[in-house]
Amino acid sequence: MRVCTTAGEMRAASRASERPLALVPTMGALHAGHLALVGHAQTIAATVAASIFVNPLQFAPGEDFARYPRAFADDCARFAAAGVALLYAPEAEAMYPPDFAVRVEPGSVGDGYEGALRPGHFTGVATVVLKLVNACEPDVLVMGQKDAQQLAVLARMLRDLDLPTRIDIVPTMRADDGLALSSRNAYLTPDERLAAPGLYRALCIVRDGLRAGAERAPTLARARAAIEPPLRETYLDVVDPLTFVPCERFATPALVIGSASIGTTRLLDNIPVPD
Ligand code: AMP
């Protein structure tokens, strides 16, 4: 696996690689969900590239940027073993020199839910992903369903800015009890970890209600009751997966989204409900 640390080096390596090239962007601290993205990339691309960059621009002051788990040596070994040929791992100082000024403004898709809770988050995400796409020039970005609003923001950015890169979406990898894998699960105490799957159970109640043609308000109320202390609901809703506007009709197709906090950690999850 070749490791590149500058945009110029990465672009040259990408241009010298066999096509199609798929890029798996990550913030590192890899788990089986990230490796599922690499597995998918392998099935569709001649060259699999990945990136590791804990992007300071998408963390608000007071969030967990400083304590976000970092495991660069282990991550490199896992990516190499999984068949990643090119790794882009830039330094923050090179990505954002002191006079860095331009940002990508994601528009209304990024306004609600995570965007409302984390002001500036999707601006940071869209800006860094545009920089990664410019450095790596991938044919395909391989990303997880886990971060559904991020997917909606980035799909819109690629479309609105005429970028010739598509996104392939990989289903969310879960633990046996349903908890979506996440690097932030490392923050959970054993007791918090036991309670954490309550969020997924709540999403399943809404999904089952949608499929059965149940009514919106009582279904959401039953689902909220599944989010028991020490879990606390942040939001639970049914939205259009492309716009993140709440669905007026409680019917499929739709995306069930939810977030809950536990201790100092906030969990994020969703279930797509196709027709
Ligand atoms: P992160 O390192 O958390 O920024 O995530 C990097 C990529 O991995 C994003 O496209 C995420 O959506 C994806 N991802 C994170 N968790 C999972 C999971 N449990 N299953 C599948 N993909 C995931």
PDB file of C-alpha atoms and ligand atoms in Angstrom:
ATOM      1  CA  MET A   1       0.000   0.000   0.000  1.00  0.00           C
ATOM      2  CA  ARG A   2       1.371   3.390  -1.010  1.00  0.00           C
ATOM      3  CA  VAL A   3       0.801   6.192   1.502  1.00  0.00           C
ATOM      4  CA  CYS A   4       0.517   9.740   0.095  1.00  0.00           C
ATOM      5  CA  THR A   5       0.486  12.821   2.294  1.00  0.00           C
ATOM      6  CA  THR A   6       0.083  15.684  -0.181  1.00  0.00           C
ATOM      7  CA  ALA A   7      -2.638  16.398  -2.726  1.00  0.00           C
ATOM      8  CA  GLY A   8      -0.070  16.548  -5.538  1.00  0.00           C
ATOM      9  CA  GLU A   9       1.419  13.184  -4.635  1.00  0.00           C
ATOM     10  CA  MET A  10      -2.027  11.600  -4.314  1.00  0.00           C
ATOM     11  CA  ARG A  11      -3.248  13.011  -7.617  1.00  0.00           C
ATOM     12  CA  ALA A  12      -0.156  11.698  -9.450  1.00  0.00           C
ATOM     13  CA  ALA A  13      -0.567   8.261  -7.863  1.00  0.00           C
ATOM     14  CA  SER A  14      -4.263   8.205  -8.755  1.00  0.00           C
ATOM     15  CA  ARG A  15      -3.593   9.233 -12.360  1.00  0.00           C
ATOM     16  CA  ALA A  16      -1.005   6.429 -12.682  1.00  0.00           C
ATOM     17  CA  SER A  17      -3.497   3.824 -11.388  1.00  0.00           C
ATOM     18  CA  GLU A  18      -5.777   1.463 -13.209  1.00  0.00           C
ATOM     19  CA  ARG A  19      -9.385   2.650 -13.577  1.00  0.00           C
ATOM     20  CA  PRO A  20     -12.040   2.603 -12.278  1.00  0.00           C
ATOM     21  CA  LEU A  21     -10.670   3.916  -8.981  1.00  0.00           C
ATOM     22  CA  ALA A  22     -12.837   3.863  -5.843  1.00  0.00           C
ATOM     23  CA  LEU A  23     -12.104   6.045  -2.824  1.00  0.00           C
ATOM     24  CA  VAL A  24     -13.198   5.134   0.715  1.00  0.00           C
ATOM     25  CA  PRO A  25     -12.948   8.303   2.845  1.00  0.00           C
ATOM     26  CA  THR A  26     -12.635   7.748   6.612  1.00  0.00           C
ATOM     27  CA  MET A  27     -11.537   9.419   9.812  1.00  0.00           C
ATOM     28  CA  GLY A  28      -9.650   6.243  10.807  1.00  0.00           C
ATOM     29  CA  ALA A  29     -10.148   4.199  14.015  1.00  0.00           C
ATOM     30  CA  LEU A  30     -11.316   1.496  11.654  1.00  0.00           C
ATOM     31  CA  HIS A  31     -14.006  -1.056  12.410  1.00  0.00           C
ATOM     32  CA  ALA A  32     -15.758  -3.735  10.375  1.00  0.00           C
ATOM     33  CA  GLY A  33     -18.099  -1.118   8.828  1.00  0.00           C
ATOM     34  CA  HIS A  34     -15.156   0.668   7.205  1.00  0.00           C
ATOM     35  CA  LEU A  35     -13.793  -2.655   5.960  1.00  0.00           C
ATOM     36  CA  ALA A  36     -17.184  -3.471   4.411  1.00  0.00           C
ATOM     37  CA  LEU A  37     -16.763  -0.293   2.348  1.00  0.00           C
ATOM     38  CA  VAL A  38     -13.353  -1.534   1.181  1.00  0.00           C
ATOM     39  CA  GLY A  39     -14.919  -4.924   0.402  1.00  0.00           C
ATOM     40  CA  HIS A  40     -17.527  -3.254  -1.794  1.00  0.00           C
ATOM     41  CA  ALA A  41     -14.888  -1.070  -3.468  1.00  0.00           C
ATOM     42  CA  GLN A  42     -12.970  -4.202  -4.371  1.00  0.00           C
ATOM     43  CA  THR A  43     -15.949  -5.602  -6.266  1.00  0.00           C
ATOM     44  CA  ILE A  44     -16.410  -2.506  -8.455  1.00  0.00           C
ATOM     45  CA  ALA A  45     -12.951  -0.944  -8.920  1.00  0.00           C
ATOM     46  CA  ALA A  46      -9.579  -1.883 -10.392  1.00  0.00           C
ATOM     47  CA  THR A  47      -7.857   0.334  -7.814  1.00  0.00           C
ATOM     48  CA  VAL A  48      -9.052   0.799  -4.239  1.00  0.00           C
ATOM     49  CA  ALA A  49      -7.938   3.988  -2.490  1.00  0.00           C
ATOM     50  CA  ALA A  50      -8.794   5.104   1.029  1.00  0.00           C
ATOM     51  CA  SER A  51      -8.202   8.216   3.072  1.00  0.00           C
ATOM     52  CA  ILE A  52      -7.667   8.796   6.767  1.00  0.00           C
ATOM     53  CA  PHE A  53      -8.164  12.355   7.945  1.00  0.00           C
ATOM     54  CA  VAL A  54      -9.746  13.545  11.180  1.00  0.00           C
ATOM     55  CA  ASN A  55     -11.166  16.712   9.702  1.00  0.00           C
ATOM     56  CA  PRO A  56     -11.000  19.615  12.183  1.00  0.00           C
ATOM     57  CA  LEU A  57     -13.354  21.681  10.009  1.00  0.00           C
ATOM     58  CA  GLN A  58     -16.346  19.403  10.733  1.00  0.00           C
ATOM     59  CA  PHE A  59     -16.001  19.547  14.532  1.00  0.00           C
ATOM     60  CA  ALA A  60     -17.486  22.513  16.391  1.00  0.00           C
ATOM     61  CA  PRO A  61     -15.562  24.017  19.324  1.00  0.00           C
ATOM     62  CA  GLY A  62     -16.246  21.841  22.383  1.00  0.00           C
ATOM     63  CA  GLU A  63     -16.878  18.670  20.331  1.00  0.00           C
ATOM     64  CA  ASP A  64     -14.646  15.578  20.487  1.00  0.00           C
ATOM     65  CA  PHE A  65     -11.948  16.504  17.917  1.00  0.00           C
ATOM     66  CA  ALA A  66      -9.102  16.270  20.451  1.00  0.00           C
ATOM     67  CA  ARG A  67     -10.222  12.946  21.934  1.00  0.00           C
ATOM     68  CA  TYR A  68     -11.487  11.355  18.675  1.00  0.00           C
ATOM     69  CA  PRO A  69      -9.876   7.875  18.575  1.00  0.00           C
ATOM     70  CA  ARG A  70      -6.705   7.730  16.453  1.00  0.00           C
ATOM     71  CA  ALA A  71      -4.980   4.461  15.515  1.00  0.00           C
ATOM     72  CA  PHE A  72      -2.948   5.244  12.408  1.00  0.00           C
ATOM     73  CA  ALA A  73      -0.487   2.304  12.467  1.00  0.00           C
ATOM     74  CA  ASP A  74      -3.234  -0.278  13.078  1.00  0.00           C
ATOM     75  CA  ASP A  75      -5.464   1.354  10.459  1.00  0.00           C
ATOM     76  CA  CYS A  76      -2.672   1.166   7.854  1.00  0.00           C
ATOM     77  CA  ALA A  77      -2.162  -2.528   8.570  1.00  0.00           C
ATOM     78  CA  ARG A  78      -5.909  -3.220   8.296  1.00  0.00           C
ATOM     79  CA  PHE A  79      -6.326  -1.257   5.071  1.00  0.00           C
ATOM     80  CA  ALA A  80      -3.264  -2.938   3.512  1.00  0.00           C
ATOM     81  CA  ALA A  81      -4.527  -6.397   4.515  1.00  0.00           C
ATOM     82  CA  ALA A  82      -7.947  -5.557   3.023  1.00  0.00           C
ATOM     83  CA  GLY A  83      -6.367  -4.711  -0.337  1.00  0.00           C
ATOM     84  CA  VAL A  84      -6.199  -0.898  -0.298  1.00  0.00           C
ATOM     85  CA  ALA A  85      -3.546   0.092  -2.850  1.00  0.00           C
ATOM     86  CA  LEU A  86      -3.382   3.845  -2.193  1.00  0.00           C
ATOM     87  CA  LEU A  87      -3.849   5.639   1.107  1.00  0.00           C
ATOM     88  CA  TYR A  88      -4.213   9.409   1.310  1.00  0.00           C
ATOM     89  CA  ALA A  89      -3.328  10.623   4.807  1.00  0.00           C
ATOM     90  CA  PRO A  90      -2.723  14.375   4.701  1.00  0.00           C
ATOM     91  CA  GLU A  91      -1.684  16.496   7.701  1.00  0.00           C
ATOM     92  CA  ALA A  92      -4.201  19.061   8.950  1.00  0.00           C
ATOM     93  CA  GLU A  93      -1.661  21.864   8.438  1.00  0.00           C
ATOM     94  CA  ALA A  94      -1.340  20.960   4.750  1.00  0.00           C
ATOM     95  CA  MET A  95      -5.122  20.671   4.261  1.00  0.00           C
ATOM     96  CA  TYR A  96      -5.846  23.934   6.057  1.00  0.00           C
ATOM     97  CA  PRO A  97      -2.960  26.400   5.970  1.00  0.00           C
ATOM     98  CA  PRO A  98      -3.456  29.509   8.125  1.00  0.00           C
ATOM     99  CA  ASP A  99      -4.897  31.530   5.222  1.00  0.00           C
ATOM    100  CA  PHE A 100      -7.387  28.809   4.159  1.00  0.00           C
ATOM    101  CA  ALA A 101     -10.670  30.617   3.422  1.00  0.00           C
ATOM    102  CA  VAL A 102     -12.999  28.931   0.905  1.00  0.00           C
ATOM    103  CA  ARG A 103     -15.853  26.695   2.138  1.00  0.00           C
ATOM    104  CA  VAL A 104     -18.555  24.634   0.421  1.00  0.00           C
ATOM    105  CA  GLU A 105     -22.001  25.735   1.607  1.00  0.00           C
ATOM    106  CA  PRO A 106     -24.269  22.651   1.499  1.00  0.00           C
ATOM    107  CA  GLY A 107     -27.684  24.344   1.413  1.00  0.00           C
ATOM    108  CA  SER A 108     -30.977  23.207   2.908  1.00  0.00           C
ATOM    109  CA  VAL A 109     -30.258  19.431   2.887  1.00  0.00           C
ATOM    110  CA  GLY A 110     -27.777  20.115   5.655  1.00  0.00           C
ATOM    111  CA  ASP A 111     -29.942  22.510   7.685  1.00  0.00           C
ATOM    112  CA  GLY A 112     -31.985  20.136   9.886  1.00  0.00           C
ATOM    113  CA  TYR A 113     -31.152  17.315  12.301  1.00  0.00           C
ATOM    114  CA  GLU A 114     -27.343  16.907  12.426  1.00  0.00           C
ATOM    115  CA  GLY A 115     -26.888  20.267  10.730  1.00  0.00           C
ATOM    116  CA  ALA A 116     -29.031  22.021  13.344  1.00  0.00           C
ATOM    117  CA  LEU A 117     -27.311  20.227  16.230  1.00  0.00           C
ATOM    118  CA  ARG A 118     -23.798  20.747  14.854  1.00  0.00           C
ATOM    119  CA  PRO A 119     -23.590  24.205  13.230  1.00  0.00           C
ATOM    120  CA  GLY A 120     -20.934  24.215  10.514  1.00  0.00           C
ATOM    121  CA  HIS A 121     -20.617  20.412  10.498  1.00  0.00           C
ATOM    122  CA  PHE A 122     -21.829  19.790   6.946  1.00  0.00           C
ATOM    123  CA  THR A 123     -19.921  22.789   5.621  1.00  0.00           C
ATOM    124  CA  GLY A 124     -16.811  21.092   7.019  1.00  0.00           C
ATOM    125  CA  VAL A 125     -17.816  17.707   5.597  1.00  0.00           C
ATOM    126  CA  ALA A 126     -18.616  19.055   2.121  1.00  0.00           C
ATOM    127  CA  THR A 127     -15.419  21.113   2.022  1.00  0.00           C
ATOM    128  CA  VAL A 128     -13.151  18.243   3.015  1.00  0.00           C
ATOM    129  CA  VAL A 129     -14.822  15.756   0.678  1.00  0.00           C
ATOM    130  CA  LEU A 130     -14.456  18.165  -2.234  1.00  0.00           C
ATOM    131  CA  LYS A 131     -10.760  18.478  -1.349  1.00  0.00           C
ATOM    132  CA  LEU A 132     -10.416  14.682  -1.145  1.00  0.00           C
ATOM    133  CA  VAL A 133     -12.170  14.254  -4.489  1.00  0.00           C
ATOM    134  CA  ASN A 134      -9.905  16.870  -6.067  1.00  0.00           C
ATOM    135  CA  ALA A 135      -6.781  15.182  -4.721  1.00  0.00           C
ATOM    136  CA  CYS A 136      -7.802  11.581  -5.497  1.00  0.00           C
ATOM    137  CA  GLU A 137      -9.985  12.056  -8.601  1.00  0.00           C
ATOM    138  CA  PRO A 138     -12.003   8.889  -7.881  1.00  0.00           C
ATOM    139  CA  ASP A 139     -14.595   7.475 -10.262  1.00  0.00           C
ATOM    140  CA  VAL A 140     -16.606   6.319  -7.252  1.00  0.00           C
ATOM    141  CA  LEU A 141     -16.845   7.339  -3.599  1.00  0.00           C
ATOM    142  CA  VAL A 142     -17.807   4.380  -1.416  1.00  0.00           C
ATOM    143  CA  MET A 143     -19.683   5.539   1.684  1.00  0.00           C
ATOM    144  CA  GLY A 144     -21.839   4.105   4.439  1.00  0.00           C
ATOM    145  CA  GLN A 145     -25.618   4.348   4.820  1.00  0.00           C
ATOM    146  CA  LYS A 146     -24.859   4.978   8.527  1.00  0.00           C
ATOM    147  CA  ASP A 147     -24.323   8.692   7.869  1.00  0.00           C
ATOM    148  CA  ALA A 148     -27.442   9.256   5.781  1.00  0.00           C
ATOM    149  CA  GLN A 149     -27.619  13.053   5.973  1.00  0.00           C
ATOM    150  CA  GLN A 150     -23.935  13.259   5.037  1.00  0.00           C
ATOM    151  CA  LEU A 151     -24.751  11.108   1.992  1.00  0.00           C
ATOM    152  CA  ALA A 152     -27.595  13.441   1.020  1.00  0.00           C
ATOM    153  CA  VAL A 153     -25.366  16.528   1.383  1.00  0.00           C
ATOM    154  CA  LEU A 154     -22.538  14.973  -0.642  1.00  0.00           C
ATOM    155  CA  ALA A 155     -24.774  13.578  -3.388  1.00  0.00           C
ATOM    156  CA  ARG A 156     -26.196  17.061  -3.799  1.00  0.00           C
ATOM    157  CA  MET A 157     -22.725  18.627  -3.825  1.00  0.00           C
ATOM    158  CA  LEU A 158     -21.473  16.249  -6.532  1.00  0.00           C
ATOM    159  CA  ARG A 159     -24.569  16.972  -8.612  1.00  0.00           C
ATOM    160  CA  ASP A 160     -24.701  20.732  -8.113  1.00  0.00           C
ATOM    161  CA  LEU A 161     -20.968  21.233  -8.690  1.00  0.00           C
ATOM    162  CA  ASP A 162     -20.892  18.941 -11.788  1.00  0.00           C
ATOM    163  CA  LEU A 163     -18.319  16.545 -10.360  1.00  0.00           C
ATOM    164  CA  PRO A 164     -17.886  13.361 -12.432  1.00  0.00           C
ATOM    165  CA  THR A 165     -17.777  11.109  -9.344  1.00  0.00           C
ATOM    166  CA  ARG A 166     -20.643   8.863  -8.208  1.00  0.00           C
ATOM    167  CA  ILE A 167     -21.414   7.573  -4.732  1.00  0.00           C
ATOM    168  CA  ASP A 168     -21.947   3.888  -3.978  1.00  0.00           C
ATOM    169  CA  ILE A 169     -23.750   3.286  -0.687  1.00  0.00           C
ATOM    170  CA  VAL A 170     -22.967   0.319   1.571  1.00  0.00           C
ATOM    171  CA  PRO A 171     -25.546  -0.860   4.153  1.00  0.00           C
ATOM    172  CA  THR A 172     -24.853  -0.160   7.835  1.00  0.00           C
ATOM    173  CA  MET A 173     -22.857  -2.870   9.616  1.00  0.00           C
ATOM    174  CA  ARG A 174     -24.262  -3.656  13.044  1.00  0.00           C
ATOM    175  CA  ALA A 175     -23.281  -5.597  16.142  1.00  0.00           C
ATOM    176  CA  ASP A 176     -25.384  -8.691  16.875  1.00  0.00           C
ATOM    177  CA  ASP A 177     -27.686  -6.649  19.123  1.00  0.00           C
ATOM    178  CA  GLY A 178     -28.345  -4.111  16.358  1.00  0.00           C
ATOM    179  CA  LEU A 179     -26.067  -1.252  17.454  1.00  0.00           C
ATOM    180  CA  ALA A 180     -24.552   0.385  14.365  1.00  0.00           C
ATOM    181  CA  LEU A 181     -20.751   0.073  14.412  1.00  0.00           C
ATOM    182  CA  SER A 182     -19.069   3.430  14.953  1.00  0.00           C
ATOM    183  CA  SER A 183     -15.617   4.614  15.974  1.00  0.00           C
ATOM    184  CA  ARG A 184     -17.357   6.609  18.728  1.00  0.00           C
ATOM    185  CA  ASN A 185     -18.744   3.400  20.317  1.00  0.00           C
ATOM    186  CA  ALA A 186     -15.283   3.222  21.936  1.00  0.00           C
ATOM    187  CA  TYR A 187     -16.498   6.017  24.261  1.00  0.00           C
ATOM    188  CA  LEU A 188     -19.302   3.854  25.749  1.00  0.00           C
ATOM    189  CA  THR A 189     -18.954   2.376  29.242  1.00  0.00           C
ATOM    190  CA  PRO A 190     -20.114  -1.274  29.574  1.00  0.00           C
ATOM    191  CA  ASP A 191     -23.495  -0.144  30.976  1.00  0.00           C
ATOM    192  CA  GLU A 192     -23.960   2.426  28.213  1.00  0.00           C
ATOM    193  CA  ARG A 193     -23.062  -0.185  25.611  1.00  0.00           C
ATOM    194  CA  LEU A 194     -25.837  -2.448  26.979  1.00  0.00           C
ATOM    195  CA  ALA A 195     -28.434   0.331  26.658  1.00  0.00           C
ATOM    196  CA  ALA A 196     -27.235   1.667  23.291  1.00  0.00           C
ATOM    197  CA  PRO A 197     -29.210  -0.745  21.004  1.00  0.00           C
ATOM    198  CA  GLY A 198     -32.440   0.925  22.236  1.00  0.00           C
ATOM    199  CA  LEU A 199     -32.014   3.473  19.440  1.00  0.00           C
ATOM    200  CA  TYR A 200     -31.979   0.754  16.765  1.00  0.00           C
ATOM    201  CA  ARG A 201     -35.016  -0.916  18.372  1.00  0.00           C
ATOM    202  CA  ALA A 202     -36.883   2.396  18.181  1.00  0.00           C
ATOM    203  CA  LEU A 203     -36.007   2.776  14.493  1.00  0.00           C
ATOM    204  CA  CYS A 204     -37.238  -0.791  13.864  1.00  0.00           C
ATOM    205  CA  ILE A 205     -40.596   0.026  15.506  1.00  0.00           C
ATOM    206  CA  VAL A 206     -41.036   2.965  13.117  1.00  0.00           C
ATOM    207  CA  ARG A 207     -39.928   0.864  10.129  1.00  0.00           C
ATOM    208  CA  ASP A 208     -42.403  -1.891  11.024  1.00  0.00           C
ATOM    209  CA  GLY A 209     -45.180   0.670  11.502  1.00  0.00           C
ATOM    210  CA  LEU A 210     -44.448   2.220   8.108  1.00  0.00           C
ATOM    211  CA  ARG A 211     -44.556  -1.168   6.440  1.00  0.00           C
ATOM    212  CA  ALA A 212     -47.804  -2.113   8.198  1.00  0.00           C
ATOM    213  CA  GLY A 213     -49.566   1.149   7.264  1.00  0.00           C
ATOM    214  CA  ALA A 214     -49.840   2.239  10.915  1.00  0.00           C
ATOM    215  CA  GLU A 215     -50.492   5.844  11.946  1.00  0.00           C
ATOM    216  CA  ARG A 216     -47.635   8.247  12.388  1.00  0.00           C
ATOM    217  CA  ALA A 217     -48.169   9.746  15.870  1.00  0.00           C
ATOM    218  CA  PRO A 218     -48.859   6.530  17.837  1.00  0.00           C
ATOM    219  CA  THR A 219     -46.052   4.709  16.004  1.00  0.00           C
ATOM    220  CA  LEU A 220     -43.509   7.409  16.819  1.00  0.00           C
ATOM    221  CA  ALA A 221     -44.774   7.487  20.422  1.00  0.00           C
ATOM    222  CA  ARG A 222     -44.282   3.710  20.786  1.00  0.00           C
ATOM    223  CA  ALA A 223     -40.823   4.005  19.266  1.00  0.00           C
ATOM    224  CA  ARG A 224     -39.869   6.842  21.632  1.00  0.00           C
ATOM    225  CA  ALA A 225     -40.864   4.646  24.562  1.00  0.00           C
ATOM    226  CA  ALA A 226     -38.166   2.155  23.459  1.00  0.00           C
ATOM    227  CA  ILE A 227     -35.523   4.832  24.068  1.00  0.00           C
ATOM    228  CA  GLU A 228     -35.246   4.341  27.822  1.00  0.00           C
ATOM    229  CA  PRO A 229     -32.847   5.955  30.309  1.00  0.00           C
ATOM    230  CA  PRO A 230     -29.857   6.169  30.322  1.00  0.00           C
ATOM    231  CA  LEU A 231     -30.563   6.713  26.588  1.00  0.00           C
ATOM    232  CA  ARG A 232     -32.160  10.079  25.798  1.00  0.00           C
ATOM    233  CA  GLU A 233     -33.755  10.800  22.456  1.00  0.00           C
ATOM    234  CA  THR A 234     -32.289  13.663  20.452  1.00  0.00           C
ATOM    235  CA  TYR A 235     -34.593  13.193  17.458  1.00  0.00           C
ATOM    236  CA  LEU A 236     -36.631  10.480  15.763  1.00  0.00           C
ATOM    237  CA  ASP A 237     -38.320  11.169  12.446  1.00  0.00           C
ATOM    238  CA  VAL A 238     -39.278   9.959   8.987  1.00  0.00           C
ATOM    239  CA  VAL A 239     -37.751  11.953   6.130  1.00  0.00           C
ATOM    240  CA  ASP A 240     -37.175  12.046   2.414  1.00  0.00           C
ATOM    241  CA  PRO A 241     -33.689  10.499   1.987  1.00  0.00           C
ATOM    242  CA  LEU A 242     -32.622  13.013  -0.682  1.00  0.00           C
ATOM    243  CA  THR A 243     -33.849  16.284   0.849  1.00  0.00           C
ATOM    244  CA  PHE A 244     -34.151  15.416   4.554  1.00  0.00           C
ATOM    245  CA  VAL A 245     -37.535  17.128   4.606  1.00  0.00           C
ATOM    246  CA  PRO A 246     -39.910  15.302   7.038  1.00  0.00           C
ATOM    247  CA  CYS A 247     -42.337  13.074   5.127  1.00  0.00           C
ATOM    248  CA  GLU A 248     -45.889  14.365   5.287  1.00  0.00           C
ATOM    249  CA  ARG A 249     -47.253  10.991   4.245  1.00  0.00           C
ATOM    250  CA  PHE A 250     -46.390   8.226   6.713  1.00  0.00           C
ATOM    251  CA  ALA A 251     -45.712   5.723   3.909  1.00  0.00           C
ATOM    252  CA  THR A 252     -42.883   4.025   2.060  1.00  0.00           C
ATOM    253  CA  PRO A 253     -40.419   4.804   0.508  1.00  0.00           C
ATOM    254  CA  ALA A 254     -38.920   6.765   3.377  1.00  0.00           C
ATOM    255  CA  LEU A 255     -35.923   7.016   5.652  1.00  0.00           C
ATOM    256  CA  VAL A 256     -36.314   6.533   9.393  1.00  0.00           C
ATOM    257  CA  ILE A 257     -33.684   8.596  11.207  1.00  0.00           C
ATOM    258  CA  GLY A 258     -32.800   8.814  14.863  1.00  0.00           C
ATOM    259  CA  SER A 259     -30.272  10.015  17.345  1.00  0.00           C
ATOM    260  CA  ALA A 260     -29.952   9.511  21.078  1.00  0.00           C
ATOM    261  CA  SER A 261     -27.375  10.497  23.639  1.00  0.00           C
ATOM    262  CA  ILE A 262     -25.957   8.367  26.398  1.00  0.00           C
ATOM    263  CA  GLY A 263     -23.411   9.727  28.838  1.00  0.00           C
ATOM    264  CA  THR A 264     -21.125  11.963  26.791  1.00  0.00           C
ATOM    265  CA  THR A 265     -21.760  10.093  23.524  1.00  0.00           C
ATOM    266  CA  ARG A 266     -24.397  10.760  20.896  1.00  0.00           C
ATOM    267  CA  LEU A 267     -25.522   7.811  18.774  1.00  0.00           C
ATOM    268  CA  LEU A 268     -26.717   8.258  15.194  1.00  0.00           C
ATOM    269  CA  ASP A 269     -28.577   5.703  13.095  1.00  0.00           C
ATOM    270  CA  ASN A 270     -31.163   5.268  10.351  1.00  0.00           C
ATOM    271  CA  ILE A 271     -33.100   2.617   8.439  1.00  0.00           C
ATOM    272  CA  PRO A 272     -34.100   3.072   4.805  1.00  0.00           C
ATOM    273  CA  VAL A 273     -37.585   1.706   4.108  1.00  0.00           C
ATOM    274  CA  PRO A 274     -37.985   1.101   0.379  1.00  0.00           C
ATOM    275  CA  ASP A 275     -41.345   0.328  -1.222  1.00  0.00           C
TER     276      ASP A 275
HETATM  277  P1  AMP B   1     -16.069   7.803   9.621  1.00  0.00           P
HETATM  278  O1  AMP B   1     -14.682   7.248   9.730  1.00  0.00           O
HETATM  279  O2  AMP B   1     -16.914   7.557  10.823  1.00  0.00           O
HETATM  280  O3  AMP B   1     -16.095   9.230   9.139  1.00  0.00           O
HETATM  281  O4  AMP B   1     -16.790   6.979   8.483  1.00  0.00           O
HETATM  282  C1  AMP B   1     -16.192   6.768   7.230  1.00  0.00           C
HETATM  283  C2  AMP B   1     -17.164   6.063   6.336  1.00  0.00           C
HETATM  284  O5  AMP B   1     -17.554   4.820   6.938  1.00  0.00           O
HETATM  285  C3  AMP B   1     -18.461   6.861   6.095  1.00  0.00           C
HETATM  286  O6  AMP B   1     -18.861   6.701   4.740  1.00  0.00           O
HETATM  287  C4  AMP B   1     -19.419   6.180   7.032  1.00  0.00           C
HETATM  288  O7  AMP B   1     -20.775   6.299   6.635  1.00  0.00           O
HETATM  289  C5  AMP B   1     -18.961   4.741   6.950  1.00  0.00           C
HETATM  290  N1  AMP B   1     -19.413   3.975   8.116  1.00  0.00           N
HETATM  291  C6  AMP B   1     -19.309   4.339   9.416  1.00  0.00           C
HETATM  292  N2  AMP B   1     -19.893   3.403  10.208  1.00  0.00           N
HETATM  293  C7  AMP B   1     -20.383   2.443   9.378  1.00  0.00           C
HETATM  294  C8  AMP B   1     -21.094   1.224   9.578  1.00  0.00           C
HETATM  295  N3  AMP B   1     -21.430   0.797  10.788  1.00  0.00           N
HETATM  296  N4  AMP B   1     -21.431   0.496   8.489  1.00  0.00           N
HETATM  297  C9  AMP B   1     -21.089   0.916   7.241  1.00  0.00           C
HETATM  298  N5  AMP B   1     -20.421   2.056   6.985  1.00  0.00           N
HETATM  299  C10 AMP B   1     -20.069   2.809   8.034  1.00  0.00           C
END
